[in-house]
Tab-separated table of N, CA and C in Angstrom:
chain	number	residue	atom	x	y	z
A	1	MET	N	0.843	-1.179	0.000
A	1	MET	CA	0.000	0.000	0.000
A	1	MET	C	0.889	1.243	0.000
A	2	PRO	N	0.634	2.184	-0.913
A	2	PRO	CA	1.475	3.384	-0.979
A	2	PRO	C	1.313	4.259	0.254
A	3	ASP	N	2.384	4.967	0.587
A	3	ASP	CA	2.363	5.943	1.673
A	3	ASP	C	1.587	7.166	1.181
A	4	THR	N	0.569	7.595	1.914
A	4	THR	CA	-0.272	8.718	1.480
A	4	THR	C	0.044	10.015	2.226
A	5	THR	N	1.142	10.044	2.957
A	5	THR	CA	1.538	11.244	3.685
A	5	THR	C	2.014	12.309	2.704
A	6	LEU	N	1.525	13.527	2.873
A	6	LEU	CA	1.959	14.643	2.030
A	6	LEU	C	3.053	15.429	2.747
A	7	ARG	N	4.092	15.815	2.006
A	7	ARG	CA	5.136	16.689	2.525
A	7	ARG	C	4.701	18.128	2.322
A	8	PRO	N	5.299	19.081	3.020
A	8	PRO	CA	4.923	20.491	2.841
A	8	PRO	C	4.997	20.911	1.376
A	9	GLY	N	3.933	21.517	0.883
A	9	GLY	CA	3.873	22.020	-0.490
A	9	GLY	C	3.361	21.033	-1.513
A	10	GLU	N	3.255	19.756	-1.154
A	10	GLU	CA	2.778	18.763	-2.111
A	10	GLU	C	1.266	18.870	-2.265
A	11	ILE	N	0.808	18.572	-3.476
A	11	ILE	CA	-0.620	18.606	-3.777
A	11	ILE	C	-0.994	17.299	-4.461
A	12	ALA	N	-2.089	16.700	-3.998
A	12	ALA	CA	-2.600	15.466	-4.592
A	12	ALA	C	-3.927	15.763	-5.279
A	13	THR	N	-4.308	14.911	-6.205
A	13	THR	CA	-5.591	15.025	-6.875
A	13	THR	C	-6.486	13.887	-6.420
A	14	CYS	N	-7.771	14.142	-6.399
A	14	CYS	CA	-8.706	13.055	-6.082
A	14	CYS	C	-9.302	12.488	-7.366
A	15	ASN	N	-8.813	12.960	-8.518
A	15	ASN	CA	-9.338	12.525	-9.813
A	15	ASN	C	-8.510	11.419	-10.446
A	16	ALA	N	-7.602	10.815	-9.687
A	16	ALA	CA	-6.748	9.781	-10.262
A	16	ALA	C	-7.589	8.559	-10.633
A	17	VAL	N	-7.634	8.244	-11.921
A	17	VAL	CA	-8.384	7.100	-12.429
A	17	VAL	C	-7.413	5.943	-12.552
A	18	ARG	N	-7.781	4.781	-12.076
A	18	ARG	CA	-6.877	3.639	-12.060
A	18	ARG	C	-7.218	2.552	-13.079
A	19	ALA	N	-8.250	2.692	-13.868
A	19	ALA	CA	-8.673	1.587	-14.729
A	19	ALA	C	-8.697	1.972	-16.205
A	20	ASP	N	-7.734	2.761	-16.658
A	20	ASP	CA	-7.711	3.221	-18.045
A	20	ASP	C	-7.203	2.163	-19.021
A	21	ALA	N	-6.305	1.326	-18.584
A	21	ALA	CA	-5.648	0.400	-19.496
A	21	ALA	C	-5.303	-0.885	-18.760
A	22	THR	N	-4.839	-1.851	-19.525
A	22	THR	CA	-4.399	-3.111	-18.946
A	22	THR	C	-2.945	-3.326	-19.323
A	23	ILE	N	-2.149	-3.682	-18.343
A	23	ILE	CA	-0.758	-4.047	-18.595
A	23	ILE	C	-0.586	-5.478	-18.114
A	24	GLN	N	-0.015	-6.297	-18.963
A	24	GLN	CA	0.243	-7.687	-18.599
A	24	GLN	C	1.666	-7.787	-18.082
A	25	PHE	N	1.827	-8.223	-16.838
A	25	PHE	CA	3.169	-8.407	-16.302
A	25	PHE	C	3.755	-9.668	-16.906
A	26	ILE	N	4.995	-9.552	-17.404
A	26	ILE	CA	5.622	-10.661	-18.107
A	26	ILE	C	6.701	-11.348	-17.282
A	27	GLY	N	6.938	-10.837	-16.087
A	27	GLY	CA	7.950	-11.429	-15.230
A	27	GLY	C	8.020	-10.699	-13.907
A	28	SER	N	9.065	-11.028	-13.157
A	28	SER	CA	9.273	-10.456	-11.835
A	28	SER	C	10.755	-10.137	-11.666
A	29	ILE	N	11.035	-9.095	-10.901
A	29	ILE	CA	12.410	-8.647	-10.697
A	29	ILE	C	12.821	-8.915	-9.255
A	30	GLN	N	14.007	-9.499	-9.090
A	30	GLN	CA	14.551	-9.729	-7.757
A	30	GLN	C	15.725	-8.781	-7.538
A	31	THR	N	15.619	-7.985	-6.470
A	31	THR	CA	16.679	-7.058	-6.088
A	31	THR	C	16.953	-7.236	-4.594
A	32	PRO	N	18.032	-6.643	-4.090
A	32	PRO	CA	18.305	-6.742	-2.657
A	32	PRO	C	17.521	-5.748	-1.801
A	33	TRP	N	16.604	-4.975	-2.392
A	33	TRP	CA	15.951	-3.892	-1.655
A	33	TRP	C	14.488	-4.203	-1.354
A	34	PRO	N	14.166	-4.490	-0.076
A	34	PRO	CA	12.780	-4.786	0.293
A	34	PRO	C	11.923	-3.549	0.543
A	35	THR	N	12.536	-2.389	0.804
A	35	THR	CA	11.768	-1.176	1.091
A	35	THR	C	12.270	-0.015	0.261
A	36	ARG	N	11.410	0.975	0.070
A	36	ARG	CA	11.763	2.151	-0.724
A	36	ARG	C	12.915	2.932	-0.093
A	37	ASP	N	12.972	2.974	1.236
A	37	ASP	CA	14.059	3.685	1.915
A	37	ASP	C	15.418	3.062	1.631
A	38	GLN	N	15.463	1.752	1.377
A	38	GLN	CA	16.716	1.057	1.109
A	38	GLN	C	17.101	1.085	-0.370
A	39	CYS	N	16.140	1.369	-1.223
A	39	CYS	CA	16.345	1.326	-2.673
A	39	CYS	C	17.119	2.563	-3.135
A	40	PRO	N	18.100	2.407	-4.030
A	40	PRO	CA	18.830	3.577	-4.536
A	40	PRO	C	17.918	4.473	-5.363
A	41	ARG	N	18.243	5.762	-5.419
A	41	ARG	CA	17.443	6.713	-6.209
A	41	ARG	C	17.654	6.498	-7.702
A	42	GLN	N	18.820	6.071	-8.096
A	42	GLN	CA	19.121	5.748	-9.492
A	42	GLN	C	19.968	4.484	-9.484
A	43	GLY	N	19.763	3.632	-10.474
A	43	GLY	CA	20.579	2.431	-10.578
A	43	GLY	C	21.985	2.779	-11.033
A	44	SER	N	22.916	1.879	-10.783
A	44	SER	CA	24.303	2.081	-11.178
A	44	SER	C	24.837	0.789	-11.769
A	45	VAL	N	25.581	0.907	-12.867
A	45	VAL	CA	26.108	-0.287	-13.525
A	45	VAL	C	27.130	-1.018	-12.663
A	46	ASP	N	27.644	-0.358	-11.628
A	46	ASP	CA	28.531	-1.064	-10.704
A	46	ASP	C	27.788	-1.478	-9.434
A	47	GLY	N	26.455	-1.392	-9.482
A	47	GLY	CA	25.621	-1.821	-8.358
A	47	GLY	C	25.537	-3.330	-8.283
A	48	PRO	N	24.738	-3.834	-7.355
A	48	PRO	CA	24.643	-5.281	-7.163
A	48	PRO	C	23.945	-5.984	-8.333
A	49	GLU	N	24.244	-7.260	-8.479
A	49	GLU	CA	23.549	-8.062	-9.478
A	49	GLU	C	22.102	-8.251	-9.040
A	50	CYS	N	21.195	-8.172	-10.018
A	50	CYS	CA	19.774	-8.398	-9.804
A	50	CYS	C	19.302	-9.397	-10.854
A	51	GLN	N	18.201	-10.066	-10.596
A	51	GLN	CA	17.680	-11.049	-11.540
A	51	GLN	C	16.306	-10.632	-12.051
A	52	ILE	N	16.128	-10.870	-13.339
A	52	ILE	CA	14.836	-10.665	-13.991
A	52	ILE	C	14.370	-12.043	-14.447
A	53	HIS	N	13.213	-12.465	-13.943
A	53	HIS	CA	12.663	-13.777	-14.283
A	53	HIS	C	11.441	-13.574	-15.179
A	54	LEU	N	11.480	-14.158	-16.385
A	54	LEU	CA	10.361	-14.084	-17.316
A	54	LEU	C	9.404	-15.236	-17.074
A	55	PHE	N	8.101	-14.917	-17.096
A	55	PHE	CA	7.065	-15.949	-16.988
A	55	PHE	C	6.882	-16.619	-18.349
A	56	LYS	N	6.425	-17.869	-18.344
A	56	LYS	CA	6.041	-18.539	-19.591
A	56	LYS	C	4.787	-17.870	-20.125
A	57	PRO	N	4.587	-17.721	-21.390
A	57	PRO	CA	5.426	-18.142	-22.501
A	57	PRO	C	6.459	-17.094	-22.897
A	58	TRP	N	6.554	-16.003	-22.123
A	58	TRP	CA	7.403	-14.882	-22.516
A	58	TRP	C	8.885	-15.215	-22.468
A	59	ASP	N	9.269	-16.285	-21.803
A	59	ASP	CA	10.677	-16.658	-21.751
A	59	ASP	C	11.225	-16.956	-23.151
A	60	ASP	N	10.374	-17.456	-24.054
A	60	ASP	CA	10.829	-17.710	-25.433
A	60	ASP	C	11.180	-16.413	-26.156
A	61	ALA	N	10.626	-15.295	-25.709
A	61	ALA	CA	10.894	-14.009	-26.350
A	61	ALA	C	12.284	-13.468	-26.027
A	62	LEU	N	13.024	-14.156	-25.176
A	62	LEU	CA	14.393	-13.735	-24.853
A	62	LEU	C	15.404	-14.143	-25.923
A	63	ASP	N	14.984	-14.938	-26.890
A	63	ASP	CA	15.894	-15.391	-27.946
A	63	ASP	C	16.570	-14.194	-28.601
A	64	GLY	N	17.887	-14.153	-28.591
A	64	GLY	CA	18.658	-13.084	-29.213
A	64	GLY	C	19.048	-11.956	-28.274
A	65	ILE	N	18.504	-11.926	-27.067
A	65	ILE	CA	18.812	-10.835	-26.131
A	65	ILE	C	20.292	-10.830	-25.750
A	66	ASP	N	20.930	-12.010	-25.816
A	66	ASP	CA	22.350	-12.139	-25.457
A	66	ASP	C	23.257	-11.280	-26.346
A	67	ALA	N	22.772	-10.854	-27.510
A	67	ALA	CA	23.580	-10.058	-28.436
A	67	ALA	C	23.787	-8.628	-27.941
A	68	TYR	N	23.091	-8.240	-26.875
A	68	TYR	CA	23.157	-6.866	-26.392
A	68	TYR	C	23.827	-6.796	-25.032
A	69	GLU	N	24.664	-5.791	-24.877
A	69	GLU	CA	25.326	-5.558	-23.597
A	69	GLU	C	24.405	-4.811	-22.645
A	70	ARG	N	23.600	-3.910	-23.197
A	70	ARG	CA	22.695	-3.110	-22.375
A	70	ARG	C	21.261	-3.285	-22.863
A	71	ILE	N	20.352	-3.376	-21.902
A	71	ILE	CA	18.936	-3.471	-22.237
A	71	ILE	C	18.153	-2.503	-21.361
A	72	GLU	N	17.044	-2.052	-21.889
A	72	GLU	CA	16.150	-1.176	-21.147
A	72	GLU	C	15.082	-2.051	-20.494
A	73	VAL	N	14.893	-1.857	-19.204
A	73	VAL	CA	13.921	-2.616	-18.430
A	73	VAL	C	12.789	-1.670	-18.049
A	74	LEU	N	11.556	-2.061	-18.349
A	74	LEU	CA	10.385	-1.293	-17.950
A	74	LEU	C	9.639	-2.100	-16.899
A	75	TYR	N	9.275	-1.444	-15.807
A	75	TYR	CA	8.649	-2.159	-14.705
A	75	TYR	C	7.569	-1.305	-14.062
A	76	TRP	N	6.657	-1.980	-13.362
A	76	TRP	CA	5.516	-1.334	-12.724
A	76	TRP	C	5.850	-1.075	-11.266
A	77	LEU	N	5.846	0.184	-10.877
A	77	LEU	CA	6.182	0.579	-9.511
A	77	LEU	C	4.943	0.409	-8.628
A	78	ASP	N	4.666	-0.832	-8.283
A	78	ASP	CA	3.407	-1.206	-7.651
A	78	ASP	C	3.221	-0.689	-6.225
A	79	HIS	N	4.245	-0.143	-5.614
A	79	HIS	CA	4.123	0.415	-4.264
A	79	HIS	C	4.030	1.940	-4.277
A	80	SER	N	3.922	2.541	-5.455
A	80	SER	CA	3.903	3.998	-5.566
A	80	SER	C	2.490	4.545	-5.533
A	81	ARG	N	2.349	5.679	-4.899
A	81	ARG	CA	1.074	6.386	-4.987
A	81	ARG	C	0.979	6.997	-6.369
A	82	ARG	N	-0.234	7.369	-6.794
A	82	ARG	CA	-0.451	7.791	-8.171
A	82	ARG	C	-1.190	9.114	-8.287
A	83	ASP	N	-1.274	9.872	-7.215
A	83	ASP	CA	-2.164	11.028	-7.214
A	83	ASP	C	-1.484	12.382	-7.025
A	84	LEU	N	-0.155	12.452	-6.968
A	84	LEU	CA	0.497	13.734	-6.710
A	84	LEU	C	0.679	14.554	-7.985
A	85	LEU	N	0.274	15.811	-7.917
A	85	LEU	CA	0.498	16.773	-8.996
A	85	LEU	C	1.811	17.509	-8.769
A	86	LEU	N	2.044	17.923	-7.516
A	86	LEU	CA	3.276	18.594	-7.101
A	86	LEU	C	3.943	17.732	-6.042
A	87	GLN	N	5.273	17.657	-6.116
A	87	GLN	CA	6.017	16.812	-5.191
A	87	GLN	C	7.239	17.534	-4.645
A	88	SER	N	7.681	17.079	-3.481
A	88	SER	CA	8.936	17.502	-2.876
A	88	SER	C	9.712	16.239	-2.536
A	89	PRO	N	10.293	15.579	-3.548
A	89	PRO	CA	10.848	14.245	-3.343
A	89	PRO	C	12.035	14.176	-2.383
A	90	ALA	N	12.797	15.234	-2.281
A	90	ALA	CA	13.961	15.189	-1.397
A	90	ALA	C	13.647	15.766	-0.022
A	91	SER	N	12.391	16.103	0.225
A	91	SER	CA	11.969	16.728	1.484
A	91	SER	C	12.793	17.978	1.781
A	92	ASP	N	13.207	18.686	0.731
A	92	ASP	CA	14.039	19.878	0.917
A	92	ASP	C	13.236	21.167	0.801
A	93	GLY	N	11.919	21.037	0.705
A	93	GLY	CA	11.073	22.216	0.591
A	93	GLY	C	10.871	22.686	-0.837
A	94	ARG	N	11.650	22.156	-1.787
A	94	ARG	CA	11.471	22.508	-3.203
A	94	ARG	C	10.339	21.661	-3.764
A	95	VAL	N	9.340	22.310	-4.287
A	95	VAL	CA	8.188	21.611	-4.835
A	95	VAL	C	8.194	21.782	-6.345
A	96	ARG	N	8.001	20.675	-7.057
A	96	ARG	CA	7.995	20.694	-8.525
A	96	ARG	C	6.884	19.799	-9.039
A	97	GLY	N	6.542	19.998	-10.304
A	97	GLY	CA	5.525	19.172	-10.937
A	97	GLY	C	6.017	17.747	-11.137
A	98	THR	N	5.109	16.808	-11.014
A	98	THR	CA	5.435	15.385	-11.152
A	98	THR	C	6.169	15.087	-12.452
A	99	PHE	N	5.765	15.723	-13.553
A	99	PHE	CA	6.363	15.393	-14.849
A	99	PHE	C	7.739	16.009	-15.042
A	100	SER	N	8.204	16.808	-14.088
A	100	SER	CA	9.560	17.350	-14.172
A	100	SER	C	10.516	16.558	-13.287
A	101	LEU	N	10.060	15.441	-12.767
A	101	LEU	CA	10.851	14.617	-11.859
A	101	LEU	C	10.928	13.178	-12.354
A	102	ARG	N	11.935	12.455	-11.870
A	102	ARG	CA	12.028	11.010	-12.132
A	102	ARG	C	11.521	10.213	-10.943
A	103	SER	N	10.728	10.828	-10.111
A	103	SER	CA	10.154	10.188	-8.936
A	103	SER	C	9.316	8.973	-9.340
A	104	PRO	N	9.258	7.950	-8.490
A	104	PRO	CA	8.387	6.808	-8.774
A	104	PRO	C	6.905	7.133	-8.594
A	105	VAL	N	6.612	8.271	-7.983
A	105	VAL	CA	5.219	8.682	-7.772
A	105	VAL	C	4.735	9.353	-9.048
A	106	ARG	N	3.857	8.636	-9.798
A	106	ARG	CA	3.405	9.083	-11.108
A	106	ARG	C	1.974	8.604	-11.323
A	107	PRO	N	1.234	9.231	-12.243
A	107	PRO	CA	-0.123	8.738	-12.517
A	107	PRO	C	-0.112	7.298	-13.052
A	108	ASN	N	0.865	6.964	-13.851
A	108	ASN	CA	1.074	5.605	-14.348
A	108	ASN	C	2.502	5.231	-13.973
A	109	PRO	N	2.696	4.582	-12.834
A	109	PRO	CA	4.042	4.403	-12.291
A	109	PRO	C	4.873	3.344	-13.017
A	110	ILE	N	5.311	3.725	-14.210
A	110	ILE	CA	6.186	2.858	-14.994
A	110	ILE	C	7.607	3.346	-14.788
A	111	GLY	N	8.470	2.454	-14.315
A	111	GLY	CA	9.876	2.774	-14.138
A	111	GLY	C	10.680	2.238	-15.296
A	112	THR	N	11.809	2.885	-15.558
A	112	THR	CA	12.721	2.413	-16.594
A	112	THR	C	14.150	2.460	-16.059
A	113	SER	N	14.933	1.494	-16.453
A	113	SER	CA	16.361	1.472	-16.138
A	113	SER	C	17.104	0.921	-17.332
A	114	LEU	N	18.220	1.548	-17.638
A	114	LEU	CA	19.124	1.020	-18.651
A	114	LEU	C	20.155	0.202	-17.894
A	115	VAL	N	20.153	-1.108	-18.100
A	115	VAL	CA	20.980	-2.011	-17.313
A	115	VAL	C	22.014	-2.712	-18.178
A	116	VAL	N	23.047	-3.225	-17.524
A	116	VAL	CA	24.053	-4.050	-18.185
A	116	VAL	C	23.639	-5.500	-18.020
A	117	LEU	N	23.564	-6.207	-19.125
A	117	LEU	CA	23.215	-7.628	-19.115
A	117	LEU	C	24.480	-8.429	-18.817
A	118	GLU	N	24.506	-9.063	-17.658
A	118	GLU	CA	25.661	-9.859	-17.237
A	118	GLU	C	25.574	-11.293	-17.754
A	119	ASN	N	24.345	-11.859	-17.727
A	119	ASN	CA	24.209	-13.275	-18.056
A	119	ASN	C	22.748	-13.605	-18.332
A	120	ARG	N	22.561	-14.614	-19.155
A	120	ARG	CA	21.231	-15.206	-19.345
A	120	ARG	C	21.319	-16.680	-19.042
A	121	ASP	N	20.395	-17.168	-18.231
A	121	ASP	CA	20.299	-18.586	-17.924
A	121	ASP	C	18.839	-18.970	-18.048
A	122	GLY	N	18.442	-19.497	-19.201
A	122	GLY	CA	17.051	-19.858	-19.446
A	122	GLY	C	16.155	-18.637	-19.400
A	123	ASN	N	15.215	-18.629	-18.452
A	123	ASN	CA	14.266	-17.523	-18.362
A	123	ASN	C	14.741	-16.417	-17.410
A	124	CYS	N	15.985	-16.501	-16.953
A	124	CYS	CA	16.520	-15.552	-15.967
A	124	CYS	C	17.657	-14.729	-16.556
A	125	LEU	N	17.535	-13.406	-16.427
A	125	LEU	CA	18.601	-12.492	-16.812
A	125	LEU	C	19.244	-11.948	-15.548
A	126	THR	N	20.562	-11.940	-15.503
A	126	THR	CA	21.288	-11.286	-14.421
A	126	THR	C	21.775	-9.953	-14.964
A	127	VAL	N	21.419	-8.865	-14.255
A	127	VAL	CA	21.717	-7.521	-14.734
A	127	VAL	C	22.286	-6.673	-13.599
A	128	ARG	N	22.886	-5.547	-13.967
A	128	ARG	CA	23.325	-4.524	-13.010
A	128	ARG	C	22.758	-3.181	-13.468
A	129	GLY	N	22.297	-2.392	-12.501
A	129	GLY	CA	21.820	-1.058	-12.824
A	129	GLY	C	20.369	-0.802	-12.464
A	130	LEU	N	19.723	-1.724	-11.773
A	130	LEU	CA	18.320	-1.534	-11.406
A	130	LEU	C	18.170	-0.654	-10.168
A	131	ASP	N	16.985	-0.089	-10.023
A	131	ASP	CA	16.672	0.766	-8.868
A	131	ASP	C	15.223	0.552	-8.439
A	132	CYS	N	14.820	-0.705	-8.308
A	132	CYS	CA	13.437	-1.009	-7.934
A	132	CYS	C	13.416	-2.008	-6.784
A	133	LEU	N	12.257	-2.134	-6.168
A	133	LEU	CA	12.090	-3.017	-5.022
A	133	LEU	C	12.069	-4.486	-5.422
A	134	ASN	N	12.456	-5.329	-4.501
A	134	ASN	CA	12.378	-6.769	-4.712
A	134	ASN	C	10.920	-7.161	-4.980
A	135	GLY	N	10.712	-7.977	-6.018
A	135	GLY	CA	9.375	-8.435	-6.375
A	135	GLY	C	8.637	-7.512	-7.329
A	136	THR	N	9.301	-6.476	-7.833
A	136	THR	CA	8.663	-5.536	-8.760
A	136	THR	C	8.215	-6.268	-10.023
A	137	PRO	N	6.964	-6.026	-10.480
A	137	PRO	CA	6.478	-6.659	-11.712
A	137	PRO	C	7.178	-6.093	-12.962
A	138	LEU	N	7.557	-6.985	-13.868
A	138	LEU	CA	8.204	-6.622	-15.126
A	138	LEU	C	7.156	-6.328	-16.188
A	139	VAL	N	7.320	-5.197	-16.892
A	139	VAL	CA	6.401	-4.802	-17.959
A	139	VAL	C	6.973	-5.155	-19.328
A	140	ASP	N	8.268	-4.868	-19.556
A	140	ASP	CA	8.834	-5.081	-20.888
A	140	ASP	C	10.355	-5.012	-20.826
A	141	LEU	N	10.996	-5.517	-21.879
A	141	LEU	CA	12.445	-5.434	-22.084
A	141	LEU	C	12.683	-4.986	-23.506
A	142	LYS	N	13.700	-4.127	-23.689
A	142	LYS	CA	14.059	-3.677	-25.035
A	142	LYS	C	15.565	-3.526	-25.118
A	143	PRO	N	16.155	-3.809	-26.286
A	143	PRO	CA	17.582	-3.505	-26.445
A	143	PRO	C	17.807	-1.999	-26.291
A	144	ASP	N	18.984	-1.638	-25.816
A	144	ASP	CA	19.349	-0.230	-25.705
A	144	ASP	C	19.198	0.415	-27.073
A	145	ARG	N	18.395	1.475	-27.145
A	145	ARG	CA	18.117	2.099	-28.448
A	145	ARG	C	19.358	2.678	-29.101
A	146	CYS	N	20.376	3.007	-28.322
A	146	CYS	CA	21.612	3.539	-28.899
A	146	CYS	C	22.439	2.440	-29.554
A	147	ALA	N	22.285	1.219	-29.074
A	147	ALA	CA	23.090	0.117	-29.593
A	147	ALA	C	22.339	-0.721	-30.616
A	148	TYR	N	21.050	-0.450	-30.798
A	148	TYR	CA	20.237	-1.295	-31.654
A	148	TYR	C	20.334	-0.879	-33.101
A	149	SER	N	20.720	-1.812	-33.937
A	149	SER	CA	20.727	-1.610	-35.379
A	149	SER	C	20.006	-2.789	-35.997
A	150	PRO	N	18.878	-2.531	-36.660
A	150	PRO	CA	18.176	-3.645	-37.289
A	150	PRO	C	19.078	-4.360	-38.288
A	151	ILE	N	18.949	-5.654	-38.336
A	151	ILE	CA	19.731	-6.449	-39.282
A	151	ILE	C	18.967	-6.482	-40.597
A	152	ALA	N	19.574	-5.937	-41.622
A	152	ALA	CA	18.931	-5.893	-42.933
A	152	ALA	C	19.077	-7.245	-43.622
A	153	PRO	N	18.050	-7.656	-44.364
A	153	PRO	CA	18.182	-8.906	-45.116
A	153	PRO	C	19.242	-8.748	-46.202
A	154	PRO	N	19.873	-9.854	-46.591
A	154	PRO	CA	20.906	-9.758	-47.651
A	154	PRO	C	20.286	-9.236	-48.942
A	155	LYS	N	21.058	-8.398	-49.622
A	155	LYS	CA	20.575	-7.845	-50.892
A	155	LYS	C	20.765	-8.864	-51.999
A	156	HIS	N	19.739	-8.994	-52.813
A	156	HIS	CA	19.821	-9.868	-53.984
A	156	HIS	C	19.945	-8.964	-55.197
A	157	THR	N	21.142	-8.918	-55.742
A	157	THR	CA	21.370	-8.049	-56.892
A	157	THR	C	21.791	-8.898	-58.085
A	158	THR	N	21.527	-8.372	-59.227
A	158	THR	CA	21.962	-9.000	-60.468
A	158	THR	C	22.996	-8.093	-61.117
A	159	ASP	N	24.173	-8.629	-61.323
A	159	ASP	CA	25.216	-7.818	-61.945
A	159	ASP	C	25.011	-7.869	-63.464
A	160	SER	N	24.681	-6.730	-64.059
A	160	SER	CA	24.378	-6.664	-65.491
A	160	SER	C	25.627	-6.736	-66.350
A	161	ARG	N	26.818	-6.729	-65.722
A	161	ARG	CA	28.064	-6.768	-66.498
A	161	ARG	C	28.469	-8.175	-66.834
A	162	GLN	N	27.736	-9.172	-66.419
A	162	GLN	CA	28.160	-10.563	-66.665
A	162	GLN	C	27.786	-11.015	-68.021
């Protein structure tokens, strides 16, 4: 259950709608952090190893993931409140709009991390760079967009000089 305590200057809305869409969780993430207070604010590639476990049948979709050093992980921040318009995430008295922050408190609490892929063992990926709680639901995985180059099919040409 999310913490509903407001810090000075924060504003919440009572119009937060929770049933706009459906997201299918495709796996679960294991990290060393059981509480938000223990979780790092940003992941680090030299941080601890974490595991991403894909549920069946999505484990078959991992074919080819080994070709990438970095992958983007999208996950559902299931312990986050969803109603803040203005936030003071560092409790420093500075209040800013939710969309100007990387806070986990969002109307649709989808987190993203660019992680280093250390290993794949069947349906389990070992990665470094996560910043989410143990047991966080997995939404999606994507190759790092900077490293991704689609593989073009071989060209079939006819040399007219023959």
